[in-house]
PDB file of C-alpha atoms in Angstrom:
ATOM      1  CA  MET A  14     127.654  84.330 111.127  1.00 87.00           C
ATOM      2  CA  ASN A  15     126.550  83.737 114.722  1.00 92.00           C
ATOM      3  CA  ILE A  16     123.454  85.082 116.455  1.00 94.00           C
ATOM      4  CA  HIS A  17     123.486  86.118 120.104  1.00 94.00           C
ATOM      5  CA  LEU A  18     119.852  86.083 121.209  1.00 94.00           C
ATOM      6  CA  PHE A  19     118.445  87.620 124.382  1.00 93.00           C
ATOM      7  CA  GLY A  20     114.781  87.263 125.388  1.00 91.00           C
ATOM      8  CA  SER A  21     114.319  84.136 123.298  1.00 89.00           C
ATOM      9  CA  THR A  22     111.671  82.712 125.664  1.00 90.00           C
ATOM     10  CA  SER A  23     109.244  85.592 125.028  1.00 92.00           C
ATOM     11  CA  PRO A  24     106.478  84.988 122.436  1.00 94.00           C
ATOM     12  CA  VAL A  25     108.228  87.217 119.869  1.00 96.00           C
ATOM     13  CA  GLY A  26     111.612  85.697 120.710  1.00 94.00           C
ATOM     14  CA  LEU A  27     110.250  82.178 120.191  1.00 95.00           C
ATOM     15  CA  SER A  28     108.684  83.197 116.886  1.00 96.00           C
ATOM     16  CA  TYR A  29     111.948  84.780 115.711  1.00 96.00           C
ATOM     17  CA  LEU A  30     113.919  81.719 116.806  1.00 94.00           C
ATOM     18  CA  LYS A  31     111.577  79.503 114.789  1.00 95.00           C
ATOM     19  CA  ILE A  32     112.279  81.567 111.644  1.00 95.00           C
ATOM     20  CA  LEU A  33     116.026  81.501 112.307  1.00 93.00           C
ATOM     21  CA  GLU A  34     116.141  77.736 112.721  1.00 91.00           C
ATOM     22  CA  THR A  35     113.945  77.142 109.667  1.00 91.00           C
ATOM     23  CA  SER A  36     116.175  79.336 107.500  1.00 89.00           C
ATOM     24  CA  GLY A  37     119.295  77.329 108.314  1.00 84.00           C
ATOM     25  CA  THR A  38     121.332  80.401 107.419  1.00 85.00           C
ATOM     26  CA  TYR A  39     123.159  80.985 110.671  1.00 84.00           C
ATOM     27  CA  LYS A  40     125.936  78.758 111.978  1.00 77.00           C
ATOM     28  CA  ASN A  41     125.298  79.137 115.691  1.00 90.00           C
ATOM     29  CA  ILE A  42     122.355  80.598 117.572  1.00 92.00           C
ATOM     30  CA  PHE A  43     123.350  81.310 121.160  1.00 91.00           C
ATOM     31  CA  ARG A  44     120.332  81.768 123.440  1.00 91.00           C
ATOM     32  CA  TYR A  45     120.963  83.520 126.739  1.00 87.00           C
ATOM     33  CA  SER A  46     118.744  83.436 129.813  1.00 82.00           C
ATOM     34  CA  HIS A  47     118.963  84.149 133.541  1.00 78.00           C
ATOM     35  CA  ILE A  48     116.185  81.606 134.241  1.00 75.00           C
ATOM     36  CA  LYS A  49     116.176  78.686 131.817  1.00 63.00           C
ATOM     37  CA  LYS A  50     118.659  75.999 132.848  1.00 61.00           C
ATOM     38  CA  ASN A  51     118.844  74.520 129.366  1.00 61.00           C
ATOM     39  CA  LEU A  52     120.055  77.807 127.894  1.00 70.00           C
ATOM     40  CA  ASN A  53     123.288  79.726 128.380  1.00 81.00           C
ATOM     41  CA  PHE A  54     123.060  81.500 131.732  1.00 77.00           C
ATOM     42  CA  PHE A  55     123.370  85.249 131.407  1.00 81.00           C
ATOM     43  CA  ASP A  56     122.368  87.973 133.833  1.00 78.00           C
ATOM     44  CA  LEU A  57     122.075  91.294 132.016  1.00 85.00           C
ATOM     45  CA  CYS A  58     122.521  93.046 135.372  1.00 81.00           C
ATOM     46  CA  ASP A  59     125.790  91.241 136.100  1.00 80.00           C
ATOM     47  CA  SER A  60     127.887  91.557 132.957  1.00 72.00           C
ATOM     48  CA  ASP A  61     131.121  91.117 134.945  1.00 72.00           C
ATOM     49  CA  ASN A  62     130.367  87.419 135.301  1.00 70.00           C
ATOM     50  CA  CYS A  63     128.845  86.830 131.857  1.00 73.00           C
ATOM     51  CA  GLU A  64     130.305  86.873 128.360  1.00 76.00           C
ATOM     52  CA  LEU A  65     129.129  86.262 124.829  1.00 81.00           C
ATOM     53  CA  LEU A  66     130.046  82.813 123.539  1.00 79.00           C
ATOM     54  CA  GLU A  67     132.433  82.479 120.570  1.00 83.00           C
ATOM     55  CA  LYS A  68     133.029  86.214 120.599  1.00 81.00           C
ATOM     56  CA  GLU A  69     135.883  85.745 118.113  1.00 84.00           C
ATOM     57  CA  SER A  70     133.394  84.966 115.304  1.00 88.00           C
ATOM     58  CA  PRO A  71     131.352  87.507 113.295  1.00 90.00           C
ATOM     59  CA  SER A  72     127.955  87.913 114.900  1.00 93.00           C
ATOM     60  CA  ILE A  73     124.776  89.933 115.376  1.00 95.00           C
ATOM     61  CA  VAL A  74     123.221  90.667 118.767  1.00 95.00           C
ATOM     62  CA  ILE A  75     119.425  90.461 118.946  1.00 96.00           C
ATOM     63  CA  SER A  76     117.449  91.466 122.031  1.00 96.00           C
ATOM     64  CA  PHE A  77     113.811  90.927 122.977  1.00 96.00           C
ATOM     65  CA  ALA A  78     114.689  91.421 126.643  1.00 94.00           C
ATOM     66  CA  PRO A  79     113.461  94.524 128.498  1.00 94.00           C
ATOM     67  CA  ILE A  80     115.346  97.287 126.752  1.00 96.00           C
ATOM     68  CA  TRP A  81     116.474  98.991 129.976  1.00 96.00           C
ATOM     69  CA  LEU A  82     118.204  95.752 131.066  1.00 94.00           C
ATOM     70  CA  PHE A  83     119.853  95.319 127.675  1.00 94.00           C
ATOM     71  CA  ALA A  84     120.986  98.976 127.745  1.00 95.00           C
ATOM     72  CA  LYS A  85     122.558  98.419 131.166  1.00 94.00           C
ATOM     73  CA  PHE A  86     124.389  95.315 129.939  1.00 91.00           C
ATOM     74  CA  LEU A  87     125.651  97.158 126.866  1.00 92.00           C
ATOM     75  CA  ASN A  88     126.814 100.143 128.897  1.00 92.00           C
ATOM     76  CA  ASP A  89     128.532  98.071 131.601  1.00 90.00           C
ATOM     77  CA  THR A  90     130.283  95.849 129.070  1.00 89.00           C
ATOM     78  CA  PHE A  91     131.343  98.812 126.946  1.00 90.00           C
ATOM     79  CA  ASN A  92     132.916 100.515 129.961  1.00 88.00           C
ATOM     80  CA  ASN A  93     134.618  97.373 131.289  1.00 86.00           C
ATOM     81  CA  ASN A  94     135.631  95.446 128.183  1.00 84.00           C
ATOM     82  CA  SER A  95     134.437  96.826 124.860  1.00 85.00           C
ATOM     83  CA  ASP A  96     136.651  94.326 122.976  1.00 86.00           C
ATOM     84  CA  ILE A  97     133.906  91.747 123.547  1.00 87.00           C
ATOM     85  CA  PHE A  98     132.000  93.485 120.735  1.00 90.00           C
ATOM     86  CA  SER A  99     134.918  93.572 118.282  1.00 90.00           C
ATOM     87  CA  ASN A 100     133.333  91.030 115.933  1.00 91.00           C
ATOM     88  CA  VAL A 101     129.719  92.105 116.401  1.00 93.00           C
ATOM     89  CA  LYS A 102     128.364  93.590 113.173  1.00 93.00           C
ATOM     90  CA  GLY A 103     125.320  95.162 114.726  1.00 94.00           C
ATOM     91  CA  PHE A 104     122.531  95.246 117.290  1.00 96.00           C
ATOM     92  CA  ILE A 105     118.808  94.791 116.638  1.00 97.00           C
ATOM     93  CA  VAL A 106     116.773  95.671 119.716  1.00 97.00           C
ATOM     94  CA  CYS A 107     113.081  95.527 120.577  1.00 97.00           C
ATOM     95  CA  SER A 108     111.683  98.568 122.365  1.00 97.00           C
ATOM     96  CA  SER A 109     108.059  99.752 122.408  1.00 96.00           C
ATOM     97  CA  SER A 110     105.854 102.415 120.816  1.00 95.00           C
ATOM     98  CA  SER A 111     105.056 103.426 124.419  1.00 93.00           C
ATOM     99  CA  SER A 112     108.202 105.543 124.292  1.00 93.00           C
ATOM    100  CA  LEU A 113     106.127 107.881 122.113  1.00 91.00           C
ATOM    101  CA  THR A 114     102.472 107.140 122.910  1.00 91.00           C
ATOM    102  CA  LYS A 115     102.853 107.489 126.688  1.00 90.00           C
ATOM    103  CA  LYS A 116     105.185 110.462 126.621  1.00 88.00           C
ATOM    104  CA  PHE A 117     102.401 112.970 127.242  1.00 81.00           C
ATOM    105  CA  SER A 118     100.270 110.823 129.526  1.00 82.00           C
ATOM    106  CA  THR A 119      98.500 112.317 132.541  1.00 80.00           C
ATOM    107  CA  ASN A 120      99.924 109.861 135.065  1.00 85.00           C
ATOM    108  CA  LYS A 121     103.470 109.453 136.374  1.00 88.00           C
ATOM    109  CA  PHE A 122     103.671 105.703 135.751  1.00 89.00           C
ATOM    110  CA  ASP A 123     103.234 106.095 131.983  1.00 89.00           C
ATOM    111  CA  ILE A 124     105.470 109.177 131.822  1.00 92.00           C
ATOM    112  CA  ASN A 125     108.219 107.373 133.712  1.00 93.00           C
ATOM    113  CA  LEU A 126     107.874 104.308 131.467  1.00 94.00           C
ATOM    114  CA  SER A 127     108.203 106.490 128.363  1.00 94.00           C
ATOM    115  CA  LYS A 128     111.279 108.206 129.790  1.00 95.00           C
ATOM    116  CA  LYS A 129     112.793 104.848 130.745  1.00 96.00           C
ATOM    117  CA  LEU A 130     112.322 103.569 127.198  1.00 97.00           C
ATOM    118  CA  VAL A 131     113.630 106.740 125.554  1.00 97.00           C
ATOM    119  CA  ASP A 132     116.703 106.911 127.819  1.00 97.00           C
ATOM    120  CA  SER A 133     117.483 103.251 127.070  1.00 97.00           C
ATOM    121  CA  GLU A 134     117.084 103.759 123.321  1.00 97.00           C
ATOM    122  CA  GLN A 135     119.400 106.777 123.329  1.00 96.00           C
ATOM    123  CA  GLN A 136     121.967 104.966 125.461  1.00 96.00           C
ATOM    124  CA  ILE A 137     122.069 102.000 123.058  1.00 96.00           C
ATOM    125  CA  ILE A 138     122.396 104.298 120.046  1.00 96.00           C
ATOM    126  CA  LYS A 139     125.249 106.237 121.701  1.00 95.00           C
ATOM    127  CA  ILE A 140     127.183 103.076 122.581  1.00 94.00           C
ATOM    128  CA  SER A 141     126.634 101.688 119.070  1.00 94.00           C
ATOM    129  CA  ARG A 142     128.062 104.901 117.658  1.00 94.00           C
ATOM    130  CA  ASP A 143     131.070 104.728 119.998  1.00 93.00           C
ATOM    131  CA  LEU A 144     131.616 101.099 118.962  1.00 92.00           C
ATOM    132  CA  ASP A 145     131.103 101.988 115.280  1.00 92.00           C
ATOM    133  CA  LYS A 146     128.412  99.293 114.941  1.00 93.00           C
ATOM    134  CA  LYS A 147     125.047  99.176 113.221  1.00 94.00           C
ATOM    135  CA  CYS A 148     122.034  99.650 115.469  1.00 95.00           C
ATOM    136  CA  ILE A 149     118.349  99.124 114.682  1.00 96.00           C
ATOM    137  CA  ILE A 150     115.759  99.744 117.369  1.00 97.00           C
ATOM    138  CA  LEU A 151     112.210  98.644 116.588  1.00 97.00           C
ATOM    139  CA  GLN A 152     109.300 100.198 118.498  1.00 97.00           C
ATOM    140  CA  PRO A 153     106.303  97.903 117.926  1.00 97.00           C
ATOM    141  CA  SER A 154     102.721  98.851 118.695  1.00 95.00           C
ATOM    142  CA  LEU A 155     100.095  96.488 120.122  1.00 94.00           C
ATOM    143  CA  ILE A 156     101.778  93.044 120.068  1.00 96.00           C
ATOM    144  CA  TYR A 157      99.587  89.943 120.034  1.00 96.00           C
ATOM    145  CA  GLY A 158      99.749  86.253 119.206  1.00 95.00           C
ATOM    146  CA  THR A 159     100.435  82.882 120.774  1.00 94.00           C
ATOM    147  CA  ILE A 160     103.168  80.288 120.282  1.00 94.00           C
ATOM    148  CA  PHE A 161     103.952  77.054 122.131  1.00 89.00           C
ATOM    149  CA  GLY A 162     101.253  77.869 124.676  1.00 86.00           C
ATOM    150  CA  LYS A 163     102.633  81.341 125.418  1.00 87.00           C
ATOM    151  CA  ARG A 164     100.211  84.247 124.946  1.00 87.00           C
ATOM    152  CA  ASP A 165     100.628  87.975 124.618  1.00 88.00           C
ATOM    153  CA  LYS A 166      99.415  90.330 127.347  1.00 85.00           C
ATOM    154  CA  ASN A 167      97.269  92.475 125.072  1.00 88.00           C
ATOM    155  CA  ILE A 168      94.735  90.736 122.838  1.00 91.00           C
ATOM    156  CA  SER A 169      94.608  87.709 125.155  1.00 91.00           C
ATOM    157  CA  LYS A 170      93.342  89.981 127.956  1.00 90.00           C
ATOM    158  CA  ILE A 171      90.650  91.401 125.669  1.00 92.00           C
ATOM    159  CA  ILE A 172      89.516  87.891 124.730  1.00 92.00           C
ATOM    160  CA  LYS A 173      89.436  86.878 128.387  1.00 91.00           C
ATOM    161  CA  THR A 174      87.276  89.920 129.153  1.00 91.00           C
ATOM    162  CA  LEU A 175      84.903  89.048 126.286  1.00 93.00           C
ATOM    163  CA  ARG A 176      84.463  85.555 127.672  1.00 92.00           C
ATOM    164  CA  ILE A 177      83.819  86.660 131.260  1.00 92.00           C
ATOM    165  CA  PHE A 178      81.628  89.771 131.099  1.00 93.00           C
ATOM    166  CA  PRO A 179      78.073  89.998 129.703  1.00 94.00           C
ATOM    167  CA  PHE A 180      78.777  93.431 128.237  1.00 94.00           C
ATOM    168  CA  ILE A 181      81.587  95.937 127.674  1.00 93.00           C
ATOM    169  CA  LEU A 182      81.088  99.684 127.758  1.00 94.00           C
ATOM    170  CA  LEU A 183      83.044 101.659 125.150  1.00 95.00           C
ATOM    171  CA  PRO A 184      83.149 105.256 123.917  1.00 95.00           C
ATOM    172  CA  LYS A 185      81.271 105.844 120.657  1.00 95.00           C
ATOM    173  CA  ASP A 186      84.400 107.071 118.867  1.00 95.00           C
ATOM    174  CA  THR A 187      87.425 104.885 119.501  1.00 96.00           C
ATOM    175  CA  GLY A 188      90.841 105.602 118.065  1.00 95.00           C
ATOM    176  CA  LEU A 189      92.793 103.601 115.514  1.00 97.00           C
ATOM    177  CA  ARG A 190      95.155 100.812 116.479  1.00 96.00           C
ATOM    178  CA  GLN A 191      97.764  98.925 114.492  1.00 97.00           C
ATOM    179  CA  PRO A 192      98.112  95.518 116.200  1.00 97.00           C
ATOM    180  CA  ILE A 193     101.149  93.506 115.130  1.00 97.00           C
ATOM    181  CA  HIS A 194     101.337  89.724 115.397  1.00 97.00           C
ATOM    182  CA  ILE A 195     104.412  88.128 116.964  1.00 97.00           C
ATOM    183  CA  SER A 196     105.162  86.338 113.683  1.00 97.00           C
ATOM    184  CA  GLN A 197     105.018  89.646 111.784  1.00 98.00           C
ATOM    185  CA  LEU A 198     107.401  91.331 114.191  1.00 98.00           C
ATOM    186  CA  ALA A 199     109.702  88.298 114.053  1.00 97.00           C
ATOM    187  CA  LYS A 200     109.770  88.561 110.246  1.00 97.00           C
ATOM    188  CA  VAL A 201     110.807  92.205 110.483  1.00 97.00           C
ATOM    189  CA  PHE A 202     113.633  91.268 112.858  1.00 97.00           C
ATOM    190  CA  PHE A 203     114.729  88.531 110.466  1.00 97.00           C
ATOM    191  CA  HIS A 204     114.619  90.983 107.545  1.00 96.00           C
ATOM    192  CA  TYR A 205     117.048  93.315 109.315  1.00 95.00           C
ATOM    193  CA  THR A 206     119.171  90.370 110.485  1.00 95.00           C
ATOM    194  CA  LYS A 207     119.696  89.402 106.842  1.00 94.00           C
ATOM    195  CA  GLU A 208     120.305  93.015 105.869  1.00 92.00           C
ATOM    196  CA  ILE A 209     123.113  93.420 108.407  1.00 92.00           C
ATOM    197  CA  SER A 210     124.525  89.973 107.584  1.00 89.00           C
ATOM    198  CA  MET A 211     124.821  90.727 103.879  1.00 86.00           C
ATOM    199  CA  ASN A 212     126.347  94.160 104.370  1.00 79.00           C
ATOM    200  CA  SER A 213     130.102  93.634 104.348  1.00 63.00           C
ATOM    201  CA  ILE A 214     130.820  97.163 105.578  1.00 60.00           C
ATOM    202  CA  SER A 215     130.827  97.238 109.381  1.00 62.00           C
ATOM    203  CA  LYS A 216     130.222 100.937 109.896  1.00 72.00           C
ATOM    204  CA  TYR A 217     127.931 102.720 112.329  1.00 77.00           C
ATOM    205  CA  TYR A 218     124.431 103.717 111.412  1.00 80.00           C
ATOM    206  CA  SER A 219     121.346 103.796 113.583  1.00 88.00           C
ATOM    207  CA  SER A 220     117.646 103.540 112.881  1.00 91.00           C
ATOM    208  CA  MET A 221     114.589 103.751 115.112  1.00 94.00           C
ATOM    209  CA  GLN A 222     111.294 102.615 113.632  1.00 95.00           C
ATOM    210  CA  LEU A 223     107.782 102.767 115.008  1.00 96.00           C
ATOM    211  CA  ILE A 224     106.200  99.656 113.562  1.00 97.00           C
ATOM    212  CA  GLY A 225     102.705  98.176 113.462  1.00 97.00           C
ATOM    213  CA  GLY A 226     100.687  95.567 111.624  1.00 97.00           C
ATOM    214  CA  ASP A 227      99.381  95.876 108.073  1.00 97.00           C
ATOM    215  CA  GLN A 228      95.893  97.053 109.073  1.00 97.00           C
ATOM    216  CA  GLU A 229      94.792 100.172 110.905  1.00 97.00           C
ATOM    217  CA  ILE A 230      91.603  99.355 112.778  1.00 97.00           C
ATOM    218  CA  SER A 231      89.501 101.170 115.372  1.00 97.00           C
ATOM    219  CA  TYR A 232      89.555  99.802 118.909  1.00 96.00           C
ATOM    220  CA  TYR A 233      85.843  99.024 118.656  1.00 96.00           C
ATOM    221  CA  LYS A 234      86.222  97.265 115.299  1.00 96.00           C
ATOM    222  CA  MET A 235      89.189  95.300 116.666  1.00 96.00           C
ATOM    223  CA  ILE A 236      87.074  93.892 119.518  1.00 95.00           C
ATOM    224  CA  GLU A 237      84.091  93.293 117.246  1.00 96.00           C
ATOM    225  CA  THR A 238      86.295  91.402 114.766  1.00 96.00           C
ATOM    226  CA  LEU A 239      87.740  89.227 117.530  1.00 94.00           C
ATOM    227  CA  LYS A 240      84.246  88.441 118.764  1.00 94.00           C
ATOM    228  CA  LYS A 241      83.085  87.315 115.303  1.00 93.00           C
ATOM    229  CA  LYS A 242      86.241  85.278 114.639  1.00 93.00           C
ATOM    230  CA  LEU A 243      86.000  83.469 117.976  1.00 92.00           C
ATOM    231  CA  ASN A 244      82.324  82.652 117.423  1.00 91.00           C
ATOM    232  CA  LYS A 245      83.236  81.101 114.068  1.00 90.00           C
ATOM    233  CA  LYS A 246      85.817  78.964 115.866  1.00 87.00           C
ATOM    234  CA  GLY A 247      83.089  77.625 118.125  1.00 86.00           C
ATOM    235  CA  ILE A 248      84.206  79.740 121.085  1.00 87.00           C
ATOM    236  CA  LYS A 249      80.886  81.321 122.036  1.00 87.00           C
ATOM    237  CA  ILE A 250      81.193  84.991 122.931  1.00 89.00           C
ATOM    238  CA  ARG A 251      77.924  86.461 124.157  1.00 89.00           C
ATOM    239  CA  CYS A 252      79.428  89.685 125.431  1.00 92.00           C
ATOM    240  CA  ILE A 253      77.547  92.743 124.103  1.00 94.00           C
ATOM    241  CA  LEU A 254      79.483  95.847 123.055  1.00 95.00           C
ATOM    242  CA  ILE A 255      77.683  98.978 124.253  1.00 95.00           C
ATOM    243  CA  THR A 256      78.823 102.386 123.026  1.00 96.00           C
ATOM    244  CA  ILE A 257      77.964 105.715 124.596  1.00 96.00           C
ATOM    245  CA  PRO A 258      79.091 109.304 123.823  1.00 96.00           C
ATOM    246  CA  ASN A 259      82.742 109.863 124.642  1.00 94.00           C
ATOM    247  CA  ARG A 260      82.106 112.618 127.192  1.00 94.00           C
ATOM    248  CA  LEU A 261      79.575 110.517 129.068  1.00 95.00           C
ATOM    249  CA  PHE A 262      81.944 107.549 128.997  1.00 93.00           C
ATOM    250  CA  LEU A 263      84.755 109.585 130.561  1.00 92.00           C
ATOM    251  CA  PHE A 264      82.396 111.157 133.089  1.00 93.00           C
ATOM    252  CA  LEU A 265      81.135 107.765 134.288  1.00 91.00           C
ATOM    253  CA  LEU A 266      84.682 106.476 134.726  1.00 89.00           C
ATOM    254  CA  SER A 267      86.155 109.702 136.124  1.00 90.00           C
ATOM    255  CA  PRO A 268      86.357 108.326 139.720  1.00 89.00           C
ATOM    256  CA  LEU A 269      89.279 106.223 138.481  1.00 85.00           C
ATOM    257  CA  ILE A 270      91.345 109.424 138.463  1.00 84.00           C
ATOM    258  CA  ILE A 271      91.405 109.152 142.248  1.00 84.00           C
ATOM    259  CA  PHE A 272      91.674 105.387 142.689  1.00 83.00           C
ATOM    260  CA  SER A 273      93.829 104.461 139.666  1.00 86.00           C
ATOM    261  CA  PRO A 274      95.243 107.278 137.495  1.00 84.00           C
ATOM    262  CA  LYS A 275      97.057 104.644 135.419  1.00 84.00           C
ATOM    263  CA  TRP A 276      93.803 102.909 134.454  1.00 85.00           C
ATOM    264  CA  PHE A 277      92.080 106.222 133.750  1.00 87.00           C
ATOM    265  CA  SER A 278      94.887 107.182 131.360  1.00 89.00           C
ATOM    266  CA  ALA A 279      94.454 103.835 129.588  1.00 88.00           C
ATOM    267  CA  ILE A 280      90.731 104.523 129.250  1.00 90.00           C
ATOM    268  CA  GLU A 281      91.428 107.998 127.878  1.00 90.00           C
ATOM    269  CA  ARG A 282      93.674 106.452 125.213  1.00 91.00           C
ATOM    270  CA  LEU A 283      90.740 104.418 123.855  1.00 93.00           C
ATOM    271  CA  SER A 284      89.765 107.516 121.881  1.00 92.00           C
ATOM    272  CA  ALA A 285      93.285 108.325 120.701  1.00 92.00           C
ATOM    273  CA  ASP A 286      94.739 107.271 117.338  1.00 93.00           C
ATOM    274  CA  LEU A 287      97.787 105.108 118.007  1.00 94.00           C
ATOM    275  CA  SER A 288      98.604 104.240 114.417  1.00 93.00           C
ATOM    276  CA  LYS A 289     100.262 105.589 111.240  1.00 93.00           C
ATOM    277  CA  PHE A 290     103.337 103.500 112.008  1.00 96.00           C
ATOM    278  CA  LYS A 291     105.476 101.692 109.441  1.00 96.00           C
ATOM    279  CA  LYS A 292     103.575  98.622 108.221  1.00 97.00           C
ATOM    280  CA  VAL A 293     105.102  95.168 108.170  1.00 97.00           C
ATOM    281  CA  HIS A 294     104.545  94.525 104.449  1.00 97.00           C
ATOM    282  CA  GLU A 295     106.324  97.797 103.613  1.00 97.00           C
ATOM    283  CA  ILE A 296     109.476  96.311 105.132  1.00 96.00           C
ATOM    284  CA  THR A 297     109.247  92.600 104.318  1.00 95.00           C
ATOM    285  CA  LYS A 298     107.620  93.116 100.870  1.00 95.00           C
ATOM    286  CA  GLU A 299     105.272  90.215 101.613  1.00 95.00           C
ATOM    287  CA  GLU A 300     101.495  90.106 101.200  1.00 96.00           C
ATOM    288  CA  ILE A 301      99.338  92.262 103.444  1.00 97.00           C
ATOM    289  CA  GLN A 302      98.004  90.363 106.455  1.00 96.00           C
ATOM    290  CA  PRO A 303      94.738  91.760 107.849  1.00 95.00           C
ATOM    291  CA  PHE A 304      93.918  91.571 111.545  1.00 96.00           C
ATOM    292  CA  PRO A 305      93.848  89.111 113.232  1.00 95.00           C
ATOM    293  CA  VAL A 306      96.743  86.963 112.075  1.00 95.00           C
ATOM    294  CA  GLU A 307      96.643  83.352 113.309  1.00 93.00           C
ATOM    295  CA  PRO A 308      97.319  82.038 115.886  1.00 93.00           C
ATOM    296  CA  TYR A 309      96.036  84.639 118.304  1.00 90.00           C
ATOM    297  CA  TYR A 310      94.296  82.498 120.932  1.00 84.00           C
TER     298      TYR A 310
END
């Protein structure tokens, strides 16, 4: 069984690749990239000039690339030469929980992002059905973690803020989050890779799963926990967390509506519960891993 891997240079992609190589289960792991010279060149926007390697062998296609680019590649290839996928058993694709959480945002940027994600997800599912292939789309929540010097764009930004500013202002009641470490998400991808590999019946089915880490934690508690953990590591964080009533917090930051609606929407979401997603241990059947999972900085 071969693996065709897109987005392998992302933190999650690198973590997944590490698990794949350690397992020794898969004969060939083909990594595609439009940047890295040491990988197989592949431009998802130019499928006419790119093909999967060893397409005659049974394989699974995994994508950590932006889902709208992968959807375009899948659609273009399906319309031009669908035989390329004859021996593909299934697709496992990384999307984002933003397809749901930003659907009813108050700014156009978030609404358009949600629509872009949803349209891409539906397009991939439709093509998978037309090809009669398995399709699993995972919609992870707050992704964090570091590997080989590469950091996420979520928790790493919070840590940077804690190190720079003397204090952070937060609403008194912050909503729940379900941060998922790159290694946890990689394990879920590997779980479904094995599941498709071991299933001898190559028939269509699709699944979309909102997925988060094993712990639901308030935004305030998440930052407080990071602060304590970093101090124990010898990374001194003197930033003070100041909470004020939610209405006052929004009132003080209301000018952002004019200057940056996108940032104001993000601030509004601090009080929203973005959790209750499928937990990693419920899928992998491994031990529960509380936040934060190492390495995260």
